[in-house]
Short mmCIF file of C-alpha atoms and ligand atoms in Angstrom, two decimals:
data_model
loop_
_atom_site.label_atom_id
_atom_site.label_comp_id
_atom_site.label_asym_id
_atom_site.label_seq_id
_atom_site.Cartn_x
_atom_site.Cartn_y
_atom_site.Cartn_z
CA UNK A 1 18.10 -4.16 28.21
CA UNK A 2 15.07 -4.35 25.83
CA UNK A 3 11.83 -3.63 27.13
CA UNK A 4 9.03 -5.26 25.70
CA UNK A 5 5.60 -4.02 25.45
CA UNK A 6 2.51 -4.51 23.77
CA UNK A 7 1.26 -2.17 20.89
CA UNK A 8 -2.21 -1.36 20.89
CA UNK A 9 -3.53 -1.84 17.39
CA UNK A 10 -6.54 0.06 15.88
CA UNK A 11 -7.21 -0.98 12.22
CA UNK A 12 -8.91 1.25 9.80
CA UNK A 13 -10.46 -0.28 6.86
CA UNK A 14 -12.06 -3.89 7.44
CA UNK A 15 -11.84 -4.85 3.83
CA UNK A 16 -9.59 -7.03 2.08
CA UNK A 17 -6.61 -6.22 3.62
CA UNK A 18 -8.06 -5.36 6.84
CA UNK A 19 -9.99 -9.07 7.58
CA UNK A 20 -6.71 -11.09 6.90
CA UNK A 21 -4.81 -8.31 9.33
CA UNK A 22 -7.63 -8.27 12.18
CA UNK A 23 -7.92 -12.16 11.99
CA UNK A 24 -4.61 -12.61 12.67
CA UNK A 25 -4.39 -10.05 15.41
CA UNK A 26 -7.00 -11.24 16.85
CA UNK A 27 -5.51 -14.82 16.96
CA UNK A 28 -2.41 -12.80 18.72
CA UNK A 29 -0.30 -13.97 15.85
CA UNK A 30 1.98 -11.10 15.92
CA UNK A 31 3.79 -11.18 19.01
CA UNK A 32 3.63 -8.04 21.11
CA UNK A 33 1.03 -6.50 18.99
CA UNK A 34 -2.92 -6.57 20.04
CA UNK A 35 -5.84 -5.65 18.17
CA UNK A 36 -8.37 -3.08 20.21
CA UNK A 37 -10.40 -1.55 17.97
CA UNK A 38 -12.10 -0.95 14.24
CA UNK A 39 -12.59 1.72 11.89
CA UNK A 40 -14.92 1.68 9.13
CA UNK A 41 -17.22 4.12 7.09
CA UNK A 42 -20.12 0.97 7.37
CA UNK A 43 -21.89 -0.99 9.83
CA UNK A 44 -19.55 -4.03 10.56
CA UNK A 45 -21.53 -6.42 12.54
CA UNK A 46 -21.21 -8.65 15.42
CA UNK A 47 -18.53 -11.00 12.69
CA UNK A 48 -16.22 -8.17 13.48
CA UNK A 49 -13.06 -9.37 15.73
CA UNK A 50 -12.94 -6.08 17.87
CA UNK A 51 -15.23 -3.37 18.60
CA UNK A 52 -16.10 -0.71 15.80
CA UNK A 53 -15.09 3.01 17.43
CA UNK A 54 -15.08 5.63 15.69
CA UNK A 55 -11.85 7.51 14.51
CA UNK A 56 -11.86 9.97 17.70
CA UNK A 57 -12.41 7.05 19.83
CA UNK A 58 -9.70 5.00 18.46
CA UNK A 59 -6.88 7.48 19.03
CA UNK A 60 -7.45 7.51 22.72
CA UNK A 61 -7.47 3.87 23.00
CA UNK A 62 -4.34 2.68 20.43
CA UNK A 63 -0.72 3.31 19.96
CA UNK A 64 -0.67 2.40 16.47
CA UNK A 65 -3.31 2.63 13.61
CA UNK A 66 -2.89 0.82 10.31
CA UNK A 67 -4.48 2.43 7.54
CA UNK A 68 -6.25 -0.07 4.91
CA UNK A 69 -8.91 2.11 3.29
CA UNK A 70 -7.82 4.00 0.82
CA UNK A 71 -5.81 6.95 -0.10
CA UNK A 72 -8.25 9.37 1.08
CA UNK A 73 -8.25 8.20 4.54
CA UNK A 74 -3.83 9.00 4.43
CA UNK A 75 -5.07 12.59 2.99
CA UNK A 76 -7.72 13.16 5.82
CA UNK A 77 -6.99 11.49 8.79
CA UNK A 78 -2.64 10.95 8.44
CA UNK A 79 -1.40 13.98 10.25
CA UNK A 80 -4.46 14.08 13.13
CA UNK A 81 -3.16 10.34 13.93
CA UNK A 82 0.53 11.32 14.15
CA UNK A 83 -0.11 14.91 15.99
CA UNK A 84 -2.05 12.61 18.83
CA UNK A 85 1.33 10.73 19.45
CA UNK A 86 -0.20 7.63 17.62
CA UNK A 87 2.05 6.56 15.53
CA UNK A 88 0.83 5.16 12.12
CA UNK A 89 1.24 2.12 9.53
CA UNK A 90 0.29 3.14 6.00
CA UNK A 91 -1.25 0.96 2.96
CA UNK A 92 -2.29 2.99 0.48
CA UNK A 93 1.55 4.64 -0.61
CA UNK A 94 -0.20 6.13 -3.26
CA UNK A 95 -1.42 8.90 -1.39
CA UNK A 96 2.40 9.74 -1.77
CA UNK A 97 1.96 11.47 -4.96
CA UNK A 98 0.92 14.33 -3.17
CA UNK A 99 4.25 15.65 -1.98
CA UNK A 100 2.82 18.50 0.67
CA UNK A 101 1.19 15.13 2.35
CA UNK A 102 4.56 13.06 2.15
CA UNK A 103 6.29 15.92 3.76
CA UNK A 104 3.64 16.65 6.55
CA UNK A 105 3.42 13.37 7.58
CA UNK A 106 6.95 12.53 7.26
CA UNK A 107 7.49 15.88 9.72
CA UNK A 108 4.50 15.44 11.94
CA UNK A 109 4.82 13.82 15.69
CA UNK A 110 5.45 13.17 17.91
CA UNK A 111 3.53 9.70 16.19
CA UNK A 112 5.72 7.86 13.90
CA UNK A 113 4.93 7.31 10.33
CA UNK A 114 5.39 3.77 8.55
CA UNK A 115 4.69 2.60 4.88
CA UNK A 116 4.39 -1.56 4.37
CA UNK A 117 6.19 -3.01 1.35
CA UNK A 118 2.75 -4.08 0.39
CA UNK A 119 3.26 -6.25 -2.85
CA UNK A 120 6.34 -5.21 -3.85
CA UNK A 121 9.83 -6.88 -2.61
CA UNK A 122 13.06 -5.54 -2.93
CA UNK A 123 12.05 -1.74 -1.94
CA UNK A 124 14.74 -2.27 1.12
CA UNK A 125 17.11 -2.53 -1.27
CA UNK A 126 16.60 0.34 -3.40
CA UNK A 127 16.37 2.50 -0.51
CA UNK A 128 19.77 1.54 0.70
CA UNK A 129 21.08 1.75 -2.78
CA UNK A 130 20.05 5.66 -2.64
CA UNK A 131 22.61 6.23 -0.27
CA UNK A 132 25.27 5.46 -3.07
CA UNK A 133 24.25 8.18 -5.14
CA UNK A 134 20.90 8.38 -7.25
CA UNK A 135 19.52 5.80 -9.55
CA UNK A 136 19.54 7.44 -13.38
CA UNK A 137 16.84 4.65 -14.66
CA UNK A 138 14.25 3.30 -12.61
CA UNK A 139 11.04 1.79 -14.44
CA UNK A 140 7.96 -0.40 -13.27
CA UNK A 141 5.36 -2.16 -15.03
CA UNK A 142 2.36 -3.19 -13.80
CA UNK A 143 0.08 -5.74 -15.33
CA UNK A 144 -3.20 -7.01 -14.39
CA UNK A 145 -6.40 -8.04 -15.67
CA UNK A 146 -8.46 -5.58 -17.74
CA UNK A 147 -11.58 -5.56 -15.45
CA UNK A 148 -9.21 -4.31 -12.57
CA UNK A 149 -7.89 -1.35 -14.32
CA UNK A 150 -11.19 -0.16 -15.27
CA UNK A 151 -11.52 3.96 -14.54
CA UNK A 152 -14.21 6.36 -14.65
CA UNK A 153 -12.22 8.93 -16.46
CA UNK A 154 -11.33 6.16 -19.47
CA UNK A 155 -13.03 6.73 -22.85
CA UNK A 156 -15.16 4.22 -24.95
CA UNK A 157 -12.35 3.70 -27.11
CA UNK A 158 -9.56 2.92 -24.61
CA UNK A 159 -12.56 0.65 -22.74
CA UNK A 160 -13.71 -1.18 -25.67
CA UNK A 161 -9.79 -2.13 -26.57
CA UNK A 162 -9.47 -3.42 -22.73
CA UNK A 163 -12.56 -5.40 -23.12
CA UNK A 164 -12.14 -6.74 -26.30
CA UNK A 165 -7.79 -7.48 -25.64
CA UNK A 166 -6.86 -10.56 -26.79
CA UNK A 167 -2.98 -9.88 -25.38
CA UNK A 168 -1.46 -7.36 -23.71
CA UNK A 169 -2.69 -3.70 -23.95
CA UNK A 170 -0.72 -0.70 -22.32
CA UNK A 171 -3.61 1.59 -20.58
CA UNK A 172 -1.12 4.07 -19.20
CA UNK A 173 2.76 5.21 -18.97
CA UNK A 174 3.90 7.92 -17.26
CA UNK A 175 5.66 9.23 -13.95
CA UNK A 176 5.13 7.64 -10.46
CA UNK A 177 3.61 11.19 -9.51
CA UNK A 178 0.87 10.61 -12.38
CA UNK A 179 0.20 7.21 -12.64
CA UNK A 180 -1.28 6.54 -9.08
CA UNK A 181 -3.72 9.20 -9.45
CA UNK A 182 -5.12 7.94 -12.11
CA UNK A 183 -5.65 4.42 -10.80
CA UNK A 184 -6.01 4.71 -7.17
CA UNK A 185 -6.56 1.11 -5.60
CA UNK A 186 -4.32 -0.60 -7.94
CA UNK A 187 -0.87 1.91 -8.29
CA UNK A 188 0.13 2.00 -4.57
CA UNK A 189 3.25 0.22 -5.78
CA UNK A 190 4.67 2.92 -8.30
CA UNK A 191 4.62 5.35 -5.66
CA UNK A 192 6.20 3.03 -3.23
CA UNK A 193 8.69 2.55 -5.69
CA UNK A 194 8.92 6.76 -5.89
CA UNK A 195 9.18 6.10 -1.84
CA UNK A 196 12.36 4.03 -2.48
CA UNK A 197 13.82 5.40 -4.88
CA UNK A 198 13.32 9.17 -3.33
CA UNK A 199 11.61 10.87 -6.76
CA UNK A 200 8.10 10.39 -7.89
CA UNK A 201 9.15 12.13 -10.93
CA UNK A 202 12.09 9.44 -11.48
CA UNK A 203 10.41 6.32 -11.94
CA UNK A 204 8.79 5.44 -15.16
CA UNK A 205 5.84 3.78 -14.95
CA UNK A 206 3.84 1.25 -17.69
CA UNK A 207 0.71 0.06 -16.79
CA UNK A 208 -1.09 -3.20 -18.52
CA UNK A 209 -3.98 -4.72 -19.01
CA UNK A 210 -3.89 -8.70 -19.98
CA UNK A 211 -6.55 -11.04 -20.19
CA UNK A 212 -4.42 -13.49 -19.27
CA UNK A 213 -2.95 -11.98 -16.29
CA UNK A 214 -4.71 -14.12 -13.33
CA UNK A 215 -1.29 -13.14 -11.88
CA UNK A 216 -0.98 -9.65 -11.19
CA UNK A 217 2.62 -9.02 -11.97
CA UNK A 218 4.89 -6.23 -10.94
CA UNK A 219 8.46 -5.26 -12.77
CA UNK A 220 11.03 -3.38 -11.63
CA UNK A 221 14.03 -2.31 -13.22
CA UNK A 222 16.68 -0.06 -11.60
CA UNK A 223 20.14 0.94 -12.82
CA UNK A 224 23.02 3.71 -11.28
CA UNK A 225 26.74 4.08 -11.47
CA UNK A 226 26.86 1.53 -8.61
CA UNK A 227 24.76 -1.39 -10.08
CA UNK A 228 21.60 -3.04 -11.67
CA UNK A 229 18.40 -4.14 -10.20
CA UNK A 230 15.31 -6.17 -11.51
CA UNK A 231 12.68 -7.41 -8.94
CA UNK A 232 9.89 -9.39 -10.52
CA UNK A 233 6.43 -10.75 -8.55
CA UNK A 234 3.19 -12.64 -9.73
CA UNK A 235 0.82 -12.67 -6.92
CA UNK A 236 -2.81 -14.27 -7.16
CA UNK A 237 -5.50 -11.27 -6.79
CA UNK A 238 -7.56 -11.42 -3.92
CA UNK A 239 -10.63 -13.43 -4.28
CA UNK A 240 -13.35 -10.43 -2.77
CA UNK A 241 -10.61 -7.60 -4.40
CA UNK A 242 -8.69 -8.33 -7.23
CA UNK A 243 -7.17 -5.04 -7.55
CA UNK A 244 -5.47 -6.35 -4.37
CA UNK A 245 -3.12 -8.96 -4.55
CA UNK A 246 -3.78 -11.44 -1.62
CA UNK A 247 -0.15 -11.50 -0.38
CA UNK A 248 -0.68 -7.66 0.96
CA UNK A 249 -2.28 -8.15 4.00
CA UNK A 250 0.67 -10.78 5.08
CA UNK A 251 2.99 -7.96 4.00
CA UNK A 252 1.34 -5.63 6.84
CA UNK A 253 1.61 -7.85 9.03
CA UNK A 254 4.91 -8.52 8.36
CA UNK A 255 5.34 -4.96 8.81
CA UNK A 256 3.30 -4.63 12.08
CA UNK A 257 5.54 -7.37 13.41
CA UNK A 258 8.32 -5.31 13.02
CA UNK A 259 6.99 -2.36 14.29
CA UNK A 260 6.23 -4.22 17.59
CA UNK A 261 10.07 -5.78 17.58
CA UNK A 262 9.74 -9.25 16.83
CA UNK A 263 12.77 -10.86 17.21
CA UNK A 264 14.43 -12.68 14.04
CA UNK A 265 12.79 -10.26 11.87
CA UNK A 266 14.91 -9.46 8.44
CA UNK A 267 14.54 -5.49 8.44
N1 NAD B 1 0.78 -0.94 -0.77
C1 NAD B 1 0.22 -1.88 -1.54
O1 NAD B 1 0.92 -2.67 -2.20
C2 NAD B 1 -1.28 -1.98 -1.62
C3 NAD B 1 -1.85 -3.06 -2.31
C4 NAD B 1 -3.25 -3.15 -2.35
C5 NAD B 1 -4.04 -2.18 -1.75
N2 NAD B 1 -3.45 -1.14 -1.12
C6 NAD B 1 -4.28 -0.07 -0.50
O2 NAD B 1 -5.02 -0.60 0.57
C7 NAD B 1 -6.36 -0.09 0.51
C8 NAD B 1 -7.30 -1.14 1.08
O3 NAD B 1 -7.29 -2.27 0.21
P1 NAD B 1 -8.43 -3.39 0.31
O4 NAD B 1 -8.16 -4.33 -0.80
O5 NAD B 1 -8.53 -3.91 1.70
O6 NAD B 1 -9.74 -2.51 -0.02
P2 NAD B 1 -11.26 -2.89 0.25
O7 NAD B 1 -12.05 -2.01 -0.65
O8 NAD B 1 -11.46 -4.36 0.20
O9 NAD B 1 -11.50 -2.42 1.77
C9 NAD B 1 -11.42 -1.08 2.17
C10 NAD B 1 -12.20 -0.92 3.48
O10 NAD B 1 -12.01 0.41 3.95
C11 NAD B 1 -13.27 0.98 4.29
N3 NAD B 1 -13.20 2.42 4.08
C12 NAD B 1 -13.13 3.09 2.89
N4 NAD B 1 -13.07 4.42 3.12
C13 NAD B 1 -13.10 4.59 4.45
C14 NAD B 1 -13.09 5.74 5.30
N5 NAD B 1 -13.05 6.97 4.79
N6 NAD B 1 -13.13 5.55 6.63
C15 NAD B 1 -13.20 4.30 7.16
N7 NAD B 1 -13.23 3.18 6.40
C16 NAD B 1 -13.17 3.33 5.08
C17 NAD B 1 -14.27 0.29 3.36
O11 NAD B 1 -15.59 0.32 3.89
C18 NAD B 1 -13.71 -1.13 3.32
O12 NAD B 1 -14.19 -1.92 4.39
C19 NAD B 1 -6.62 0.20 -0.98
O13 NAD B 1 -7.51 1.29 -1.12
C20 NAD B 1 -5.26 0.54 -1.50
O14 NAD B 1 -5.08 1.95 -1.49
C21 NAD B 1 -2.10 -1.03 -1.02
#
């Protein structure tokens, strides 16, 4: 017989992602999962759906955190969560590029470690693929609008030719370990990919800047003995983030509802 019970939800990050996620938790829109708590590195206010804690506070009171802060927070707080039995729901997959990290938390418990599909589809797939034997090509490109790509580390040169694009203008290409470091909010998908896939150093990865991109659009391309894949999105940026696409927060929550068993889910 299936029991049912509630997961207790702690959310870390009350940004973009996180005020789509809390709202709906809050509105008990994923069955069998309740939001108890926040986690943020500011003053949230009394608009805030649940009670801000602090980290310490919100491991003693939830069964599940969802990370949607930033890579750093995986880095810092991942294996503490999952070594206090909390298991743990993870946004920013680019923290993945660090392969110590992907092994600790993929080893630590007794808390559970889960990534969301975040804007990508098809990653389901491509995992399941792997267990045919290993994909020989496997390339994504990612293209968004200039502003959004914008990096400290960039040079006046490679700046002015963003700024001043008229059409498309590759900023970057290189390996799904490499890539996400240099762009940190807006390359979680190339290492999800990586995730999929099971080799950062496997996937190829282009990334563009386009003026005309109000779509941010995601490509990839996969190929083995077996078969062929191509998975293509254009999502509209979030209005307050536009390195985030707005579909991302529905995407946790499509994960979270999984994670708390919701019946007719496709897994
Ligand atoms: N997997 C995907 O497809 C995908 C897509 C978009 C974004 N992301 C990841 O999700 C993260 C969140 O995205 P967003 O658009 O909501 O960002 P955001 O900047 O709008 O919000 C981040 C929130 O986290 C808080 N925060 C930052 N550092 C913190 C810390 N150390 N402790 C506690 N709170 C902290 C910030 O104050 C802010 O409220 C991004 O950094 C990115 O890594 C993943």
């Amino acid at each position: 017989m299936t029991t049912v019970t509630t997961r207790h939800v702690g959310l870390i990050g009350w940004g973009a992602i996180g005020r789509v996620v809390a709202a709906a938790l809050a509105r008990r829109q994923v069955p069998g999962a309740e939001l108890v708590c926040l986690v943020d590195n500011r003053p949230l206010g009394e608009a805030a759906p649940a009670p801000q804690v602090s980290f310490e506070e919100a491991l003693e009171r939830c069964d599940l955190i969802v990370e949607a802060a930033g890579q750093g927070v995986v880095r810092a707080r991942g294996e503490r969560v999952l070594a206090s039995g909390t298991d743990l729901l993870v946004a920013s997959t680019g923290a993945l590029t660090d392969d110590g990290l992907t092994k600790r938390l993929l080893t630590t418990g007794p808390g559970r470690v889960y990534f969301t599909g975040g804007a990508l589809g098809g990653l389901d797939l491509l995992q399941a693929v792997r267990s045919l034997g290993p994909l020989d090509d496997v390339r994504l490109t990612t293209t968004k609008l200039p502003a959004t790509l914008e990096q400290p580390w960039m040079d006046d040169e490679l700046l002015t030719r963003m700024r001043t694009a008229t059409g498309p203008v590759e900023v970057m290409s290189g390996t799904a370990r490499e890539v996400p470091v240099k762009f940190p909010r807006s390359t979680n998908v190339a290492a999800s990919v990586a995730l999929a896939v099971g080799d950062l150093d496997a996937v190829r990865v282009r990334v563009v800047a386009d003026p005309a991109a109000h779509h941010t659009r995601h490509s990839v391309e996969a190929r083995g003995a077996h078969g062929s894949y191509r998975f293509e999105v254009a999502h509209l940026p979030d209005p307050g983030n536009p390195a985030t696409s707005q579909v991302v927060p529905y995407a946790v929550l499509r994960s979270l509802g999984a994670i708390a068993g919701r019946t007719g889910q496709i897994l």
